[in-house]
C-alpha atoms as an extended CHARMM CRD file, in Angstrom:
* protein
*
       107  EXT
         1         1  MET       CA              5.5750000000       59.7810000000       20.2610000000  PROA      1               0.0000000000
         2         2  ASN       CA              1.2920000000       59.7510000000       19.5440000000  PROA      2               0.0000000000
         3         3  ILE       CA             -1.6310000000       60.0240000000       21.5360000000  PROA      3               0.0000000000
         4         4  THR       CA             -2.0990000000       56.3210000000       21.9770000000  PROA      4               0.0000000000
         5         5  GLU       CA              1.0870000000       56.0090000000       23.4030000000  PROA      5               0.0000000000
         6         6  LEU       CA              0.2830000000       58.8870000000       26.1510000000  PROA      6               0.0000000000
         7         7  ARG       CA             -2.9210000000       57.2530000000       26.8150000000  PROA      7               0.0000000000
         8         8  TYR       CA             -1.2310000000       54.3110000000       27.6360000000  PROA      8               0.0000000000
         9         9  ILE       CA              1.0540000000       55.8170000000       29.9290000000  PROA      9               0.0000000000
        10        10  ILE       CA             -1.6010000000       57.3080000000       31.7360000000  PROA      10              0.0000000000
        11        11  GLU       CA             -3.7080000000       54.5430000000       32.3440000000  PROA      11              0.0000000000
        12        12  ILE       CA             -0.4860000000       52.3770000000       33.7340000000  PROA      12              0.0000000000
        13        13  ALA       CA              0.1970000000       54.9360000000       36.5240000000  PROA      13              0.0000000000
        14        14  GLN       CA             -3.4720000000       54.9110000000       37.3610000000  PROA      14              0.0000000000
        15        15  CYS       CA             -3.9260000000       50.8870000000       37.1390000000  PROA      15              0.0000000000
        16        16  GLY       CA             -0.5250000000       49.9510000000       38.4990000000  PROA      16              0.0000000000
        17        17  SER       CA              0.2140000000       47.0870000000       35.6440000000  PROA      17              0.0000000000
        18        18  VAL       CA              0.1670000000       46.8900000000       32.0730000000  PROA      18              0.0000000000
        19        19  SER       CA             -2.3230000000       43.6310000000       32.6050000000  PROA      19              0.0000000000
        20        20  ALA       CA             -5.1550000000       46.0690000000       34.4320000000  PROA      20              0.0000000000
        21        21  ALA       CA             -4.1420000000       48.6300000000       31.7340000000  PROA      21              0.0000000000
        22        22  SER       CA             -4.4530000000       46.4300000000       28.7220000000  PROA      22              0.0000000000
        23        23  LYS       CA             -7.9460000000       45.2130000000       29.9530000000  PROA      23              0.0000000000
        24        24  ARG       CA             -9.4760000000       48.7330000000       30.7110000000  PROA      24              0.0000000000
        25        25  LEU       CA             -8.3870000000       49.7930000000       27.0280000000  PROA      25              0.0000000000
        26        26  TYR       CA             -9.1550000000       46.9450000000       25.0770000000  PROA      26              0.0000000000
        27        27  VAL       CA             -5.5830000000       46.6250000000       23.8930000000  PROA      27              0.0000000000
        28        28  ALA       CA             -3.4200000000       43.5340000000       23.7840000000  PROA      28              0.0000000000
        29        29  GLN       CA             -0.3510000000       43.7090000000       26.5580000000  PROA      29              0.0000000000
        30        30  PRO       CA              2.3750000000       43.5540000000       24.2450000000  PROA      30              0.0000000000
        31        31  ASN       CA              1.1300000000       46.8630000000       22.2310000000  PROA      31              0.0000000000
        32        32  ILE       CA              1.1630000000       48.1260000000       25.5910000000  PROA      32              0.0000000000
        33        33  SER       CA              4.4830000000       47.2800000000       26.5930000000  PROA      33              0.0000000000
        34        34  LYS       CA              5.5920000000       48.0030000000       22.8530000000  PROA      34              0.0000000000
        35        35  ALA       CA              4.6770000000       51.5590000000       23.2530000000  PROA      35              0.0000000000
        36        36  ILE       CA              6.4530000000       52.3330000000       26.7840000000  PROA      36              0.0000000000
        37        37  ARG       CA              9.1460000000       50.9930000000       25.1830000000  PROA      37              0.0000000000
        38        38  SER       CA              9.1290000000       53.3170000000       22.5310000000  PROA      38              0.0000000000
        39        39  LEU       CA              8.9370000000       55.9450000000       24.4580000000  PROA      39              0.0000000000
        40        40  GLU       CA             11.5830000000       55.2790000000       26.7930000000  PROA      40              0.0000000000
        41        41  GLU       CA             13.9530000000       54.9200000000       23.4550000000  PROA      41              0.0000000000
        42        42  GLU       CA             12.7510000000       58.3520000000       22.3850000000  PROA      42              0.0000000000
        43        43  TYR       CA             13.1800000000       60.6650000000       25.1530000000  PROA      43              0.0000000000
        44        44  GLN       CA             15.8430000000       57.9590000000       27.0640000000  PROA      44              0.0000000000
        45        45  ILE       CA             13.9950000000       58.0100000000       30.3380000000  PROA      45              0.0000000000
        46        46  GLN       CA             12.6590000000       54.9870000000       32.3950000000  PROA      46              0.0000000000
        47        47  LEU       CA              9.0840000000       56.0100000000       32.8820000000  PROA      47              0.0000000000
        48        48  PHE       CA              8.5020000000       52.8280000000       35.2500000000  PROA      48              0.0000000000
        49        49  VAL       CA             10.1010000000       50.5400000000       37.5200000000  PROA      49              0.0000000000
        50        50  ARG       CA              8.9360000000       46.7860000000       36.6830000000  PROA      50              0.0000000000
        51        51  THR       CA              8.3090000000       45.1070000000       40.1710000000  PROA      51              0.0000000000
        52        52  ALA       CA              6.6880000000       41.7290000000       40.5190000000  PROA      52              0.0000000000
        53        53  ARG       CA              3.7680000000       43.4840000000       41.7040000000  PROA      53              0.0000000000
        54        54  GLY       CA              3.4330000000       45.7950000000       38.8420000000  PROA      54              0.0000000000
        55        55  MET       CA              4.9190000000       49.3150000000       37.5810000000  PROA      55              0.0000000000
        56        56  VAL       CA              5.4980000000       52.1440000000       39.2670000000  PROA      56              0.0000000000
        57        57  PRO       CA              6.2870000000       55.6610000000       37.6860000000  PROA      57              0.0000000000
        58        58  THR       CA              9.6310000000       56.7420000000       37.9500000000  PROA      58              0.0000000000
        59        59  ARG       CA             10.5280000000       60.2510000000       39.1340000000  PROA      59              0.0000000000
        60        60  GLU       CA             11.1060000000       61.1880000000       35.6810000000  PROA      60              0.0000000000
        61        61  GLY       CA              8.1380000000       59.2920000000       34.5900000000  PROA      61              0.0000000000
        62        62  GLN       CA              5.9820000000       60.9190000000       37.3470000000  PROA      62              0.0000000000
        63        63  GLN       CA              6.9470000000       64.1890000000       35.6320000000  PROA      63              0.0000000000
        64        64  PHE       CA              6.2920000000       62.3920000000       31.6430000000  PROA      64              0.0000000000
        65        65  ILE       CA              3.0770000000       61.1150000000       32.9760000000  PROA      65              0.0000000000
        66        66  ALA       CA              1.6780000000       64.6500000000       34.3490000000  PROA      66              0.0000000000
        67        67  GLN       CA              2.7450000000       66.2940000000       31.1160000000  PROA      67              0.0000000000
        68        68  ALA       CA              1.2680000000       63.5660000000       29.4570000000  PROA      68              0.0000000000
        69        69  ARG       CA             -2.3700000000       64.2050000000       31.0480000000  PROA      69              0.0000000000
        70        70  GLN       CA             -1.9360000000       67.7070000000       30.4340000000  PROA      70              0.0000000000
        71        71  VAL       CA             -1.6880000000       67.1150000000       26.7180000000  PROA      71              0.0000000000
        72        72  ILE       CA             -4.2910000000       65.1370000000       26.6410000000  PROA      72              0.0000000000
        73        73  GLN       CA             -6.7210000000       66.9910000000       28.2250000000  PROA      73              0.0000000000
        74        74  GLU       CA             -6.0030000000       69.9090000000       26.3260000000  PROA      74              0.0000000000
        75        75  ILE       CA             -6.3380000000       68.3320000000       23.2070000000  PROA      75              0.0000000000
        76        76  GLU       CA             -9.8350000000       66.6810000000       24.3380000000  PROA      76              0.0000000000
        77        77  GLU       CA            -10.8520000000       70.4030000000       25.1280000000  PROA      77              0.0000000000
        78        78  THR       CA             -9.7790000000       71.5920000000       22.0110000000  PROA      78              0.0000000000
        79        79  PHE       CA            -11.3720000000       69.0100000000       19.9050000000  PROA      79              0.0000000000
        80        80  GLU       CA            -14.7820000000       69.7050000000       22.0160000000  PROA      80              0.0000000000
        81        81  ILE       CA            -14.5410000000       73.0780000000       20.7750000000  PROA      81              0.0000000000
        82        82  ALA       CA            -13.0390000000       73.5230000000       17.5970000000  PROA      82              0.0000000000
        83        83  ILE       CA            -13.3220000000       70.3790000000       16.0880000000  PROA      83              0.0000000000
        84        84  PRO       CA            -16.0500000000       68.1650000000       14.0960000000  PROA      84              0.0000000000
        85        85  GLU       CA            -16.2160000000       64.9940000000       15.7260000000  PROA      85              0.0000000000
        86        86  GLU       CA            -15.3000000000       63.1190000000       12.2080000000  PROA      86              0.0000000000
        87        87  GLU       CA            -12.1280000000       64.9630000000       12.0910000000  PROA      87              0.0000000000
        88        88  ALA       CA            -11.0310000000       64.3510000000       15.5620000000  PROA      88              0.0000000000
        89        89  GLU       CA            -11.7120000000       61.0550000000       15.3250000000  PROA      89              0.0000000000
        90        90  LYS       CA             -9.1260000000       60.3840000000       12.3970000000  PROA      90              0.0000000000
        91        91  ILE       CA             -6.1130000000       62.0160000000       14.5830000000  PROA      91              0.0000000000
        92        92  LYS       CA             -3.3690000000       59.6600000000       15.5210000000  PROA      92              0.0000000000
        93        93  THR       CA             -0.3270000000       61.4360000000       16.6940000000  PROA      93              0.0000000000
        94        94  VAL       CA             -0.0420000000       64.8080000000       18.3690000000  PROA      94              0.0000000000
        95        95  GLY       CA              1.5960000000       66.4380000000       15.6060000000  PROA      95              0.0000000000
        96        96  GLU       CA             -1.6940000000       65.7520000000       13.4530000000  PROA      96              0.0000000000
        97        97  ALA       CA             -3.6260000000       66.9600000000       16.2640000000  PROA      97              0.0000000000
        98        98  VAL       CA             -1.7230000000       70.4660000000       16.5540000000  PROA      98              0.0000000000
        99        99  GLU       CA             -2.1570000000       71.0520000000       12.7330000000  PROA      99              0.0000000000
       100       100  LEU       CA             -5.5070000000       70.3110000000       12.7050000000  PROA      100             0.0000000000
       101       101  ILE       CA             -5.9970000000       72.8770000000       15.4050000000  PROA      101             0.0000000000
       102       102  ARG       CA             -3.9790000000       75.4410000000       13.3670000000  PROA      102             0.0000000000
       103       103  LYS       CA             -5.5590000000       75.0810000000       10.5050000000  PROA      103             0.0000000000
       104       104  THR       CA             -9.4940000000       75.1280000000       12.3350000000  PROA      104             0.0000000000
       105       105  ARG       CA             -8.1020000000       78.1430000000       14.0070000000  PROA      105             0.0000000000
       106       106  ASN       CA             -7.2530000000       79.8650000000       10.2260000000  PROA      106             0.0000000000
       107       107  GLU       CA            -10.3490000000       79.1030000000        8.7860000000  PROA      107             0.0000000000
């Protein structure tokens, strides 16, 4: 799991489709679809039900997305307080974020 994947699923939940999310995020649809598949395989859950009208979060998906929102919010709040902007921009995974936060707190 990485921060980008979390942002993708949050945006899909808000927009209701991969197409709309890709436009809002300026990311190609296949990249978003691949990220969803990756998360679903990693956690052995189905995040969304695919329909002709778009994507709807499953019950497990709703719970996962709620947690993803909390993680992203906490990371952003911590970055604002503790991490120089140029360092924050380099972070790609949740693990990297946690490690940088720990390092910053220990300095």
